[in-house]
PDB file of C-alpha atoms in Angstrom:
ATOM      1  CA  MET S   1      13.279 -31.579-190.082  1.00 41.00           C
ATOM      2  CA  LYS S   2      16.494 -30.818-191.897  1.00 40.00           C
ATOM      3  CA  ALA S   3      17.694 -33.224-194.555  1.00 43.00           C
ATOM      4  CA  CYS S   4      21.384 -33.934-194.473  1.00 44.00           C
ATOM      5  CA  SER S   5      23.857 -35.870-196.548  1.00 44.00           C
ATOM      6  CA  ASN S   6      25.243 -39.192-195.358  1.00 45.00           C
ATOM      7  CA  SER S   7      28.743 -38.218-196.456  1.00 48.00           C
ATOM      8  CA  TRP S   8      31.434 -37.486-193.916  1.00 50.00           C
ATOM      9  CA  LYS S   9      33.468 -34.306-194.130  1.00 54.00           C
ATOM     10  CA  ARG S  10      37.031 -33.653-192.959  1.00 57.00           C
ATOM     11  CA  ASN S  11      37.840 -30.163-191.750  1.00 61.00           C
ATOM     12  CA  THR S  12      41.395 -28.885-191.613  1.00 53.00           C
ATOM     13  CA  PHE S  13      42.542 -25.970-189.472  1.00 49.00           C
ATOM     14  CA  ARG S  14      45.770 -24.566-188.121  1.00 46.00           C
ATOM     15  CA  PRO S  15      45.694 -24.086-184.323  1.00 42.00           C
ATOM     16  CA  VAL S  16      46.942 -20.735-183.110  1.00 40.00           C
ATOM     17  CA  GLY S  17      50.584 -20.940-182.089  1.00 42.00           C
ATOM     18  CA  GLU S  18      51.156 -24.328-183.735  1.00 43.00           C
ATOM     19  CA  GLU S  19      52.911 -25.074-186.984  1.00 39.00           C
ATOM     20  CA  GLU S  20      51.285 -28.448-187.603  1.00 43.00           C
ATOM     21  CA  THR S  21      48.075 -28.472-189.653  1.00 42.00           C
ATOM     22  CA  MET S  22      45.442 -30.549-187.852  1.00 51.00           C
ATOM     23  CA  SER S  23      42.233 -32.049-189.202  1.00 71.00           C
ATOM     24  CA  TYR S  24      39.173 -33.831-187.903  1.00 79.00           C
ATOM     25  CA  VAL S  25      36.194 -35.747-189.209  1.00 82.00           C
ATOM     26  CA  ALA S  26      32.562 -35.265-188.169  1.00 84.00           C
ATOM     27  CA  SER S  27      29.415 -36.666-189.756  1.00 84.00           C
ATOM     28  CA  PRO S  28      26.657 -34.355-191.023  1.00 82.00           C
ATOM     29  CA  SER S  29      24.426 -35.369-188.117  1.00 81.00           C
ATOM     30  CA  VAL S  30      27.165 -34.477-185.612  1.00 85.00           C
ATOM     31  CA  ARG S  31      27.682 -31.102-187.314  1.00 86.00           C
ATOM     32  CA  SER S  32      23.959 -30.389-187.154  1.00 80.00           C
ATOM     33  CA  TYR S  33      23.813 -31.499-183.523  1.00 83.00           C
ATOM     34  CA  ALA S  34      26.803 -29.303-182.630  1.00 84.00           C
ATOM     35  CA  ALA S  35      25.121 -26.311-184.244  1.00 79.00           C
ATOM     36  CA  GLU S  36      21.960 -26.972-182.225  1.00 75.00           C
ATOM     37  CA  ARG S  37      23.960 -27.091-178.984  1.00 79.00           C
ATOM     38  CA  GLY S  38      26.109 -24.107-179.849  1.00 78.00           C
ATOM     39  CA  VAL S  39      29.413 -26.010-179.978  1.00 85.00           C
ATOM     40  CA  ASN S  40      32.206 -24.881-182.309  1.00 85.00           C
ATOM     41  CA  LEU S  41      33.641 -28.105-183.758  1.00 86.00           C
ATOM     42  CA  ASP S  42      36.910 -26.495-184.890  1.00 83.00           C
ATOM     43  CA  ARG S  43      37.573 -25.292-181.362  1.00 81.00           C
ATOM     44  CA  LEU S  44      36.425 -28.610-179.878  1.00 85.00           C
ATOM     45  CA  ALA S  45      38.817 -30.571-182.090  1.00 82.00           C
ATOM     46  CA  GLN S  46      41.663 -28.281-181.065  1.00 79.00           C
ATOM     47  CA  GLU S  47      40.824 -28.567-177.352  1.00 77.00           C
ATOM     48  CA  THR S  48      40.422 -32.349-177.332  1.00 77.00           C
ATOM     49  CA  GLY S  49      42.975 -33.323-179.973  1.00 72.00           C
ATOM     50  CA  ARG S  50      40.469 -35.789-181.435  1.00 76.00           C
ATOM     51  CA  GLU S  51      40.616 -36.709-185.110  1.00 76.00           C
ATOM     52  CA  THR S  52      37.000 -37.924-185.104  1.00 83.00           C
ATOM     53  CA  LEU S  53      34.232 -36.028-183.335  1.00 86.00           C
ATOM     54  CA  ALA S  54      31.038 -37.738-182.189  1.00 86.00           C
ATOM     55  CA  ARG S  55      27.842 -36.663-180.425  1.00 84.00           C
ATOM     56  CA  GLU S  56      29.361 -37.663-177.083  1.00 82.00           C
ATOM     57  CA  ASP S  57      32.184 -35.124-177.609  1.00 83.00           C
ATOM     58  CA  VAL S  58      29.621 -32.418-178.336  1.00 86.00           C
ATOM     59  CA  ASP S  59      27.647 -33.387-175.225  1.00 83.00           C
ATOM     60  CA  ARG S  60      30.726 -33.275-173.018  1.00 80.00           C
ATOM     61  CA  LYS S  61      31.613 -29.819-174.304  1.00 81.00           C
ATOM     62  CA  ALA S  62      28.080 -28.457-174.076  1.00 78.00           C
ATOM     63  CA  ASP S  63      27.499 -29.865-170.602  1.00 72.00           C
ATOM     64  CA  GLY S  64      30.860 -28.724-169.303  1.00 68.00           C
ATOM     65  CA  MET S  65      32.088 -32.250-168.561  1.00 47.00           C
ATOM     66  CA  THR S  66      35.629 -31.590-169.728  1.00 43.00           C
ATOM     67  CA  SER S  67      35.862 -28.286-167.886  1.00 45.00           C
ATOM     68  CA  SER S  68      34.398 -29.861-164.756  1.00 45.00           C
ATOM     69  CA  ALA S  69      37.131 -32.472-164.566  1.00 44.00           C
ATOM     70  CA  PRO S  70      39.011 -31.961-161.310  1.00 49.00           C
ATOM     71  CA  THR S  71      42.289 -30.110-161.568  1.00 50.00           C
ATOM     72  CA  ALA S  72      45.035 -29.919-159.029  1.00 50.00           C
ATOM     73  CA  SER S  73      44.473 -27.174-156.488  1.00 53.00           C
ATOM     74  CA  PRO S  74      47.384 -24.874-155.630  1.00 56.00           C
ATOM     75  CA  ASP S  75      47.896 -26.901-152.442  1.00 63.00           C
ATOM     76  CA  ALA S  76      47.795 -30.248-154.226  1.00 63.00           C
ATOM     77  CA  ALA S  77      50.152 -29.030-156.972  1.00 70.00           C
ATOM     78  CA  ARG S  78      53.014 -28.961-154.496  1.00 76.00           C
ATOM     79  CA  TYR S  79      53.226 -32.756-154.707  1.00 79.00           C
ATOM     80  CA  TRP S  80      54.299 -32.480-158.349  1.00 80.00           C
ATOM     81  CA  ASP S  81      56.293 -29.269-158.057  1.00 84.00           C
ATOM     82  CA  VAL S  82      59.553 -31.073-157.364  1.00 89.00           C
ATOM     83  CA  ASP S  83      63.042 -30.565-158.733  1.00 90.00           C
ATOM     84  CA  HIS S  84      63.727 -34.211-159.543  1.00 91.00           C
ATOM     85  CA  ALA S  85      67.136 -33.342-160.994  1.00 92.00           C
ATOM     86  CA  ALA S  86      68.261 -32.567-157.452  1.00 92.00           C
ATOM     87  CA  PHE S  87      68.226 -36.306-156.764  1.00 94.00           C
ATOM     88  CA  GLY S  88      69.914 -37.560-159.925  1.00 95.00           C
ATOM     89  CA  PRO S  89      69.966 -37.397-163.735  1.00 96.00           C
ATOM     90  CA  VAL S  90      66.579 -36.993-165.442  1.00 95.00           C
ATOM     91  CA  THR S  91      65.188 -36.434-168.935  1.00 95.00           C
ATOM     92  CA  GLU S  92      61.887 -34.834-169.882  1.00 92.00           C
ATOM     93  CA  GLU S  93      59.466 -36.330-172.389  1.00 90.00           C
ATOM     94  CA  PRO S  94      56.396 -34.252-173.328  1.00 87.00           C
ATOM     95  CA  LEU S  95      53.148 -36.214-173.364  1.00 81.00           C
ATOM     96  CA  SER S  96      51.606 -36.667-176.799  1.00 76.00           C
ATOM     97  CA  ARG S  97      48.322 -34.949-177.611  1.00 74.00           C
ATOM     98  CA  ILE S  98      46.504 -38.286-177.504  1.00 70.00           C
ATOM     99  CA  ALA S  99      48.007 -39.078-174.100  1.00 75.00           C
ATOM    100  CA  ARG S 100      46.963 -35.676-172.725  1.00 79.00           C
ATOM    101  CA  VAL S 101      43.406 -36.086-174.012  1.00 77.00           C
ATOM    102  CA  ALA S 102      43.235 -39.613-172.592  1.00 77.00           C
ATOM    103  CA  ALA S 103      44.465 -38.353-169.233  1.00 80.00           C
ATOM    104  CA  ASP S 104      41.759 -35.676-169.138  1.00 80.00           C
ATOM    105  CA  ASN S 105      39.020 -38.120-170.116  1.00 81.00           C
ATOM    106  CA  LEU S 106      40.108 -40.765-167.620  1.00 83.00           C
ATOM    107  CA  SER S 107      40.364 -38.210-164.822  1.00 83.00           C
ATOM    108  CA  ALA S 108      36.860 -36.940-165.580  1.00 83.00           C
ATOM    109  CA  ALA S 109      35.423 -40.463-165.828  1.00 87.00           C
ATOM    110  CA  ASN S 110      37.010 -41.544-162.573  1.00 87.00           C
ATOM    111  CA  ALA S 111      35.813 -38.417-160.777  1.00 87.00           C
ATOM    112  CA  LEU S 112      32.270 -38.273-162.167  1.00 89.00           C
ATOM    113  CA  ILE S 113      31.285 -41.953-162.167  1.00 93.00           C
ATOM    114  CA  PRO S 114      30.849 -43.903-158.895  1.00 95.00           C
ATOM    115  CA  GLN S 115      32.628 -47.031-160.111  1.00 95.00           C
ATOM    116  CA  VAL S 116      32.777 -50.483-158.568  1.00 97.00           C
ATOM    117  CA  THR S 117      34.615 -53.536-159.923  1.00 97.00           C
ATOM    118  CA  HIS S 118      33.274 -57.089-159.603  1.00 98.00           C
ATOM    119  CA  HIS S 119      35.696 -59.984-160.114  1.00 97.00           C
ATOM    120  CA  ASP S 120      34.994 -63.530-161.290  1.00 97.00           C
ATOM    121  CA  SER S 121      36.598 -66.197-163.469  1.00 97.00           C
ATOM    122  CA  ALA S 122      35.495 -68.473-166.301  1.00 97.00           C
ATOM    123  CA  ASP S 123      36.346 -72.100-167.070  1.00 97.00           C
ATOM    124  CA  MET S 124      37.960 -72.017-170.526  1.00 97.00           C
ATOM    125  CA  ARG S 125      38.252 -75.770-171.171  1.00 97.00           C
ATOM    126  CA  ALA S 126      35.342 -75.939-173.613  1.00 96.00           C
ATOM    127  CA  VAL S 127      36.433 -72.834-175.514  1.00 96.00           C
ATOM    128  CA  GLU S 128      40.000 -74.096-175.889  1.00 95.00           C
ATOM    129  CA  ALA S 129      38.777 -77.530-177.013  1.00 95.00           C
ATOM    130  CA  PHE S 130      36.447 -75.911-179.537  1.00 94.00           C
ATOM    131  CA  ARG S 131      39.241 -73.690-180.874  1.00 94.00           C
ATOM    132  CA  LYS S 132      41.542 -76.701-181.189  1.00 94.00           C
ATOM    133  CA  GLY S 133      38.885 -78.574-183.156  1.00 94.00           C
ATOM    134  CA  LEU S 134      38.565 -75.655-185.579  1.00 93.00           C
ATOM    135  CA  ARG S 135      42.290 -75.138-186.046  1.00 93.00           C
ATOM    136  CA  ASP S 136      42.398 -76.689-189.551  1.00 93.00           C
ATOM    137  CA  GLU S 137      39.358 -74.741-190.710  1.00 95.00           C
ATOM    138  CA  ALA S 138      40.834 -71.536-189.323  1.00 93.00           C
ATOM    139  CA  ARG S 139      44.014 -72.191-191.308  1.00 93.00           C
ATOM    140  CA  GLU S 140      41.985 -72.749-194.490  1.00 94.00           C
ATOM    141  CA  ARG S 141      40.012 -69.561-193.910  1.00 94.00           C
ATOM    142  CA  GLY S 142      43.152 -67.589-193.097  1.00 93.00           C
ATOM    143  CA  THR S 143      41.498 -66.383-189.877  1.00 92.00           C
ATOM    144  CA  ARG S 144      42.868 -66.392-186.328  1.00 92.00           C
ATOM    145  CA  LEU S 145      40.124 -67.727-184.084  1.00 94.00           C
ATOM    146  CA  THR S 146      41.301 -66.258-180.786  1.00 94.00           C
ATOM    147  CA  ALA S 147      39.625 -66.533-177.398  1.00 95.00           C
ATOM    148  CA  LEU S 148      38.752 -62.844-177.739  1.00 96.00           C
ATOM    149  CA  ALA S 149      36.238 -63.684-180.473  1.00 96.00           C
ATOM    150  CA  PHE S 150      34.390 -65.899-177.978  1.00 96.00           C
ATOM    151  CA  HIS S 151      34.461 -63.111-175.396  1.00 97.00           C
ATOM    152  CA  VAL S 152      32.906 -60.679-177.876  1.00 97.00           C
ATOM    153  CA  ARG S 153      30.191 -63.167-178.824  1.00 97.00           C
ATOM    154  CA  VAL S 154      29.385 -63.984-175.199  1.00 97.00           C
ATOM    155  CA  LEU S 155      29.354 -60.322-174.193  1.00 98.00           C
ATOM    156  CA  ALA S 156      26.953 -59.542-177.026  1.00 97.00           C
ATOM    157  CA  ARG S 157      24.609 -62.274-175.784  1.00 97.00           C
ATOM    158  CA  CYS S 158      24.785 -60.992-172.203  1.00 98.00           C
ATOM    159  CA  LEU S 159      24.096 -57.409-173.275  1.00 98.00           C
ATOM    160  CA  ARG S 160      20.849 -58.619-174.833  1.00 97.00           C
ATOM    161  CA  GLU S 161      19.924 -60.562-171.708  1.00 97.00           C
ATOM    162  CA  PHE S 162      20.841 -57.706-169.320  1.00 98.00           C
ATOM    163  CA  PRO S 163      19.555 -54.520-171.017  1.00 97.00           C
ATOM    164  CA  ARG S 164      20.643 -52.139-168.234  1.00 97.00           C
ATOM    165  CA  PHE S 165      24.248 -52.937-169.153  1.00 98.00           C
ATOM    166  CA  ASN S 166      23.468 -51.923-172.745  1.00 98.00           C
ATOM    167  CA  ALA S 167      22.425 -48.416-171.804  1.00 97.00           C
ATOM    168  CA  SER S 168      23.673 -44.891-171.097  1.00 95.00           C
ATOM    169  CA  LEU S 169      22.596 -42.095-168.808  1.00 93.00           C
ATOM    170  CA  ASP S 170      21.644 -38.852-170.496  1.00 89.00           C
ATOM    171  CA  ALA S 171      23.547 -35.666-169.710  1.00 84.00           C
ATOM    172  CA  SER S 172      21.185 -34.798-166.841  1.00 86.00           C
ATOM    173  CA  GLY S 173      21.752 -38.168-165.189  1.00 87.00           C
ATOM    174  CA  GLU S 174      17.992 -38.504-164.783  1.00 90.00           C
ATOM    175  CA  THR S 175      17.104 -40.631-167.826  1.00 94.00           C
ATOM    176  CA  LEU S 176      18.444 -44.034-168.850  1.00 96.00           C
ATOM    177  CA  VAL S 177      18.748 -44.576-172.602  1.00 96.00           C
ATOM    178  CA  LEU S 178      18.261 -48.285-173.405  1.00 97.00           C
ATOM    179  CA  LYS S 179      19.836 -49.362-176.701  1.00 97.00           C
ATOM    180  CA  ASP S 180      18.310 -51.798-179.168  1.00 97.00           C
ATOM    181  CA  TYR S 181      21.654 -52.537-180.772  1.00 97.00           C
ATOM    182  CA  VAL S 182      24.783 -54.300-179.558  1.00 98.00           C
ATOM    183  CA  HIS S 183      28.131 -52.762-180.536  1.00 97.00           C
ATOM    184  CA  VAL S 184      31.243 -54.045-178.736  1.00 98.00           C
ATOM    185  CA  GLY S 185      34.343 -51.866-178.397  1.00 96.00           C
ATOM    186  CA  ILE S 186      37.790 -53.474-178.378  1.00 96.00           C
ATOM    187  CA  ALA S 187      40.544 -51.487-176.637  1.00 93.00           C
ATOM    188  CA  VAL S 188      43.703 -51.694-178.765  1.00 91.00           C
ATOM    189  CA  ASP S 189      47.120 -50.688-177.443  1.00 88.00           C
ATOM    190  CA  THR S 190      49.007 -48.821-180.179  1.00 85.00           C
ATOM    191  CA  PRO S 191      52.274 -46.847-180.274  1.00 82.00           C
ATOM    192  CA  ASN S 192      50.128 -43.715-180.597  1.00 76.00           C
ATOM    193  CA  GLY S 193      47.977 -44.463-177.566  1.00 78.00           C
ATOM    194  CA  LEU S 194      44.838 -46.418-176.754  1.00 83.00           C
ATOM    195  CA  MET S 195      42.245 -46.704-179.523  1.00 86.00           C
ATOM    196  CA  VAL S 196      38.836 -48.375-179.342  1.00 90.00           C
ATOM    197  CA  PRO S 197      37.441 -49.659-182.655  1.00 94.00           C
ATOM    198  CA  VAL S 198      33.915 -51.065-182.511  1.00 96.00           C
ATOM    199  CA  ILE S 199      32.371 -54.288-183.807  1.00 97.00           C
ATOM    200  CA  ARG S 200      28.876 -53.310-184.927  1.00 97.00           C
ATOM    201  CA  ASP S 201      25.875 -55.592-184.344  1.00 97.00           C
ATOM    202  CA  ALA S 202      28.059 -58.194-182.644  1.00 97.00           C
ATOM    203  CA  ASP S 203      24.952 -60.111-181.520  1.00 96.00           C
ATOM    204  CA  ARG S 204      24.099 -60.827-185.156  1.00 96.00           C
ATOM    205  CA  LYS S 205      27.520 -62.121-186.148  1.00 96.00           C
ATOM    206  CA  GLY S 206      29.113 -65.550-185.897  1.00 94.00           C
ATOM    207  CA  LEU S 207      32.534 -66.370-184.498  1.00 94.00           C
ATOM    208  CA  TRP S 208      34.309 -66.384-187.858  1.00 96.00           C
ATOM    209  CA  GLU S 209      33.021 -62.939-188.801  1.00 96.00           C
ATOM    210  CA  ILE S 210      33.854 -61.528-185.368  1.00 97.00           C
ATOM    211  CA  ALA S 211      37.353 -63.036-185.467  1.00 96.00           C
ATOM    212  CA  ALA S 212      38.018 -61.560-188.908  1.00 96.00           C
ATOM    213  CA  GLU S 213      36.800 -58.122-187.781  1.00 96.00           C
ATOM    214  CA  ILE S 214      38.991 -58.179-184.673  1.00 96.00           C
ATOM    215  CA  THR S 215      42.058 -58.843-186.830  1.00 95.00           C
ATOM    216  CA  ASP S 216      41.102 -56.197-189.392  1.00 95.00           C
ATOM    217  CA  LEU S 217      40.240 -53.477-186.868  1.00 95.00           C
ATOM    218  CA  SER S 218      43.347 -54.142-184.776  1.00 93.00           C
ATOM    219  CA  ARG S 219      45.547 -53.838-187.849  1.00 93.00           C
ATOM    220  CA  LYS S 220      43.878 -50.576-188.834  1.00 93.00           C
ATOM    221  CA  ALA S 221      44.232 -49.207-185.301  1.00 90.00           C
ATOM    222  CA  GLN S 222      47.954 -49.958-185.293  1.00 90.00           C
ATOM    223  CA  GLY S 223      48.329 -48.128-188.600  1.00 89.00           C
ATOM    224  CA  ARG S 224      46.005 -45.252-187.599  1.00 85.00           C
ATOM    225  CA  LYS S 225      43.767 -46.135-190.539  1.00 90.00           C
ATOM    226  CA  LEU S 226      40.465 -46.563-188.724  1.00 89.00           C
ATOM    227  CA  ARG S 227      37.509 -44.912-190.462  1.00 90.00           C
ATOM    228  CA  PRO S 228      35.150 -42.693-188.410  1.00 86.00           C
ATOM    229  CA  GLU S 229      32.325 -45.231-188.672  1.00 89.00           C
ATOM    230  CA  GLU S 230      34.590 -47.882-187.133  1.00 93.00           C
ATOM    231  CA  MET S 231      34.836 -45.979-183.844  1.00 89.00           C
ATOM    232  CA  GLY S 232      32.352 -44.608-181.305  1.00 88.00           C
ATOM    233  CA  GLY S 233      28.913 -45.705-180.203  1.00 93.00           C
ATOM    234  CA  ALA S 234      29.938 -48.861-178.333  1.00 95.00           C
ATOM    235  CA  SER S 235      27.446 -50.530-176.008  1.00 97.00           C
ATOM    236  CA  MET S 236      30.330 -51.752-173.873  1.00 97.00           C
ATOM    237  CA  THR S 237      34.100 -52.132-174.207  1.00 97.00           C
ATOM    238  CA  ILE S 238      36.455 -55.064-173.634  1.00 97.00           C
ATOM    239  CA  SER S 239      39.955 -54.305-172.348  1.00 96.00           C
ATOM    240  CA  ASN S 240      42.015 -57.449-172.945  1.00 94.00           C
ATOM    241  CA  LEU S 241      45.415 -57.750-171.241  1.00 93.00           C
ATOM    242  CA  GLY S 242      45.569 -61.528-171.656  1.00 87.00           C
ATOM    243  CA  GLY S 243      48.405 -61.331-174.160  1.00 86.00           C
ATOM    244  CA  ILE S 244      50.562 -59.395-171.708  1.00 90.00           C
ATOM    245  CA  GLY S 245      49.872 -60.887-168.293  1.00 87.00           C
ATOM    246  CA  GLY S 246      48.439 -60.095-164.909  1.00 89.00           C
ATOM    247  CA  SER S 247      45.792 -61.743-162.775  1.00 92.00           C
ATOM    248  CA  ALA S 248      43.321 -58.854-162.276  1.00 94.00           C
ATOM    249  CA  PHE S 249      42.901 -55.113-162.729  1.00 95.00           C
ATOM    250  CA  THR S 250      40.293 -52.388-162.395  1.00 95.00           C
ATOM    251  CA  PRO S 251      39.342 -50.941-165.802  1.00 95.00           C
ATOM    252  CA  ILE S 252      37.818 -47.457-165.798  1.00 94.00           C
ATOM    253  CA  VAL S 253      34.321 -47.096-167.270  1.00 95.00           C
ATOM    254  CA  ASN S 254      34.404 -45.238-170.580  1.00 90.00           C
ATOM    255  CA  PRO S 255      31.461 -42.783-170.627  1.00 89.00           C
ATOM    256  CA  PRO S 256      28.791 -42.737-171.917  1.00 91.00           C
ATOM    257  CA  GLU S 257      28.973 -46.517-171.434  1.00 95.00           C
ATOM    258  CA  VAL S 258      27.912 -47.814-168.009  1.00 96.00           C
ATOM    259  CA  ALA S 259      30.309 -50.767-167.759  1.00 97.00           C
ATOM    260  CA  ILE S 260      33.583 -52.144-169.083  1.00 97.00           C
ATOM    261  CA  LEU S 261      34.946 -55.691-169.043  1.00 98.00           C
ATOM    262  CA  GLY S 262      38.588 -56.410-168.265  1.00 97.00           C
ATOM    263  CA  ILE S 263      40.223 -59.723-169.203  1.00 97.00           C
ATOM    264  CA  THR S 264      43.629 -61.012-168.117  1.00 95.00           C
ATOM    265  CA  ARG S 265      45.626 -64.144-168.862  1.00 94.00           C
ATOM    266  CA  SER S 266      44.065 -67.518-168.071  1.00 95.00           C
ATOM    267  CA  GLN S 267      45.760 -69.438-165.274  1.00 95.00           C
ATOM    268  CA  VAL S 268      45.596 -73.165-164.623  1.00 96.00           C
ATOM    269  CA  MET S 269      44.148 -73.661-161.147  1.00 96.00           C
ATOM    270  CA  PRO S 270      43.124 -76.815-159.198  1.00 96.00           C
ATOM    271  CA  VAL S 271      39.329 -77.214-159.078  1.00 96.00           C
ATOM    272  CA  TRP S 272      37.553 -79.863-156.996  1.00 95.00           C
ATOM    273  CA  GLU S 273      35.278 -82.053-159.160  1.00 95.00           C
ATOM    274  CA  GLY S 274      35.213 -85.148-156.979  1.00 95.00           C
ATOM    275  CA  GLU S 275      38.960 -84.937-157.330  1.00 97.00           C
ATOM    276  CA  TRP S 276      41.352 -82.104-157.971  1.00 97.00           C
ATOM    277  CA  VAL S 277      41.372 -81.198-161.673  1.00 97.00           C
ATOM    278  CA  PRO S 278      43.631 -78.632-163.395  1.00 97.00           C
ATOM    279  CA  VAL S 279      41.339 -76.040-165.018  1.00 97.00           C
ATOM    280  CA  PRO S 280      42.316 -72.992-167.112  1.00 97.00           C
ATOM    281  CA  LEU S 281      40.445 -70.093-165.508  1.00 97.00           C
ATOM    282  CA  CYS S 282      40.163 -66.704-167.205  1.00 96.00           C
ATOM    283  CA  PRO S 283      39.977 -63.769-164.753  1.00 97.00           C
ATOM    284  CA  LEU S 284      37.085 -61.377-165.464  1.00 97.00           C
ATOM    285  CA  ASP S 285      36.959 -57.816-164.104  1.00 98.00           C
ATOM    286  CA  LEU S 286      33.699 -55.911-164.567  1.00 98.00           C
ATOM    287  CA  SER S 287      33.709 -52.219-163.645  1.00 98.00           C
ATOM    288  CA  TYR S 288      30.302 -50.550-163.644  1.00 97.00           C
ATOM    289  CA  ASP S 289      28.509 -47.290-162.938  1.00 97.00           C
ATOM    290  CA  HIS S 290      26.804 -47.795-159.582  1.00 96.00           C
ATOM    291  CA  ARG S 291      24.185 -45.178-160.437  1.00 95.00           C
ATOM    292  CA  VAL S 292      22.755 -47.609-163.001  1.00 97.00           C
ATOM    293  CA  ILE S 293      23.924 -51.075-161.941  1.00 97.00           C
ATOM    294  CA  ASN S 294      23.912 -52.585-158.464  1.00 96.00           C
ATOM    295  CA  GLY S 295      26.267 -55.245-157.130  1.00 96.00           C
ATOM    296  CA  ALA S 296      23.801 -58.113-157.387  1.00 97.00           C
ATOM    297  CA  ASP S 297      23.138 -57.354-161.071  1.00 97.00           C
ATOM    298  CA  ALA S 298      26.885 -57.235-161.739  1.00 98.00           C
ATOM    299  CA  ALA S 299      27.353 -60.614-160.035  1.00 98.00           C
ATOM    300  CA  ARG S 300      24.509 -62.130-162.067  1.00 98.00           C
ATOM    301  CA  PHE S 301      25.892 -60.651-165.277  1.00 98.00           C
ATOM    302  CA  LEU S 302      29.366 -62.132-164.789  1.00 98.00           C
ATOM    303  CA  ALA S 303      27.956 -65.468-163.560  1.00 97.00           C
ATOM    304  CA  ARG S 304      25.952 -65.757-166.772  1.00 97.00           C
ATOM    305  CA  TYR S 305      28.960 -64.647-168.805  1.00 98.00           C
ATOM    306  CA  ALA S 306      31.158 -67.300-167.186  1.00 97.00           C
ATOM    307  CA  ALA S 307      28.500 -69.985-167.700  1.00 96.00           C
ATOM    308  CA  LEU S 308      28.335 -69.250-171.450  1.00 97.00           C
ATOM    309  CA  LEU S 309      32.116 -69.454-171.774  1.00 96.00           C
ATOM    310  CA  ALA S 310      32.208 -72.690-169.794  1.00 96.00           C
ATOM    311  CA  ASP S 311      29.696 -74.231-172.206  1.00 94.00           C
ATOM    312  CA  PRO S 312      29.514 -72.307-175.515  1.00 89.00           C
ATOM    313  CA  ARG S 313      26.691 -74.602-176.675  1.00 85.00           C
ATOM    314  CA  ARG S 314      24.411 -72.541-174.424  1.00 84.00           C
ATOM    315  CA  MET S 315      24.685 -69.715-176.942  1.00 81.00           C
ATOM    316  CA  LEU S 316      22.658 -71.861-179.355  1.00 74.00           C
ATOM    317  CA  ILE S 317      19.744 -72.176-176.942  1.00 69.00           C
TER     318      ILE S 317
END
């Protein structure tokens, strides 16, 4: 067995035909793994535009996932081969490298994974009351205790209770890798594109620590200051559109994860409890890989998730 340093190394190279000097970061273990699989990391970084390379990137390259992503056939291309200027004034805006890479990855994920989305909603009265009761303490701590912190904590609990959701298929699609850790990714919308920092060992952390990490990681993502160890390796990702709006959407599973949770803005709806009661309900959208998870499991997962949000005291049991 080869011994390797725990230090991370940044490589810098100048792509052919480009003036900008680009660089990427890869851990020693990723470099060793790439060498074993015959993957040139310099070329991979240039092809993907990634600033941090992980084992999953090496696997995708070695297994031909990126090259197998569907491309428009000559017949299909005619739908986009249009002179739009013939109909009125237009301007052209080249897609950024990050946007092009994201488009390729999303196209591959959507084509290669048989995805289904299950929808539910959660009663947020207890969470909002709890947050209100902790408002003074949050101010003293200088921490924003958002509803997202509760979502991360509840998701971490559910991933422990439903291990098939905390898993990944291997490259052959014939073996399920069950994970004995719980890392939760948080999709962050930045001016440079979507970034997904990860809260490590979320099942071992309390609400205050999770809330502080969400704030810190989001700030770093906005400033493109995330460290390599703060990205990659998520058990599952949360895509939260609650601060923008909407009532539901269908998030796309981010391989090698087997599920992703979408959250939109809570809406006050009438609920019958002997009488009609106004209840803030948070829409939940769970997309999952049907090769690993069936519909009944998805329904049970979200039902449990909603029950924990409706009564956070259950997390202490």
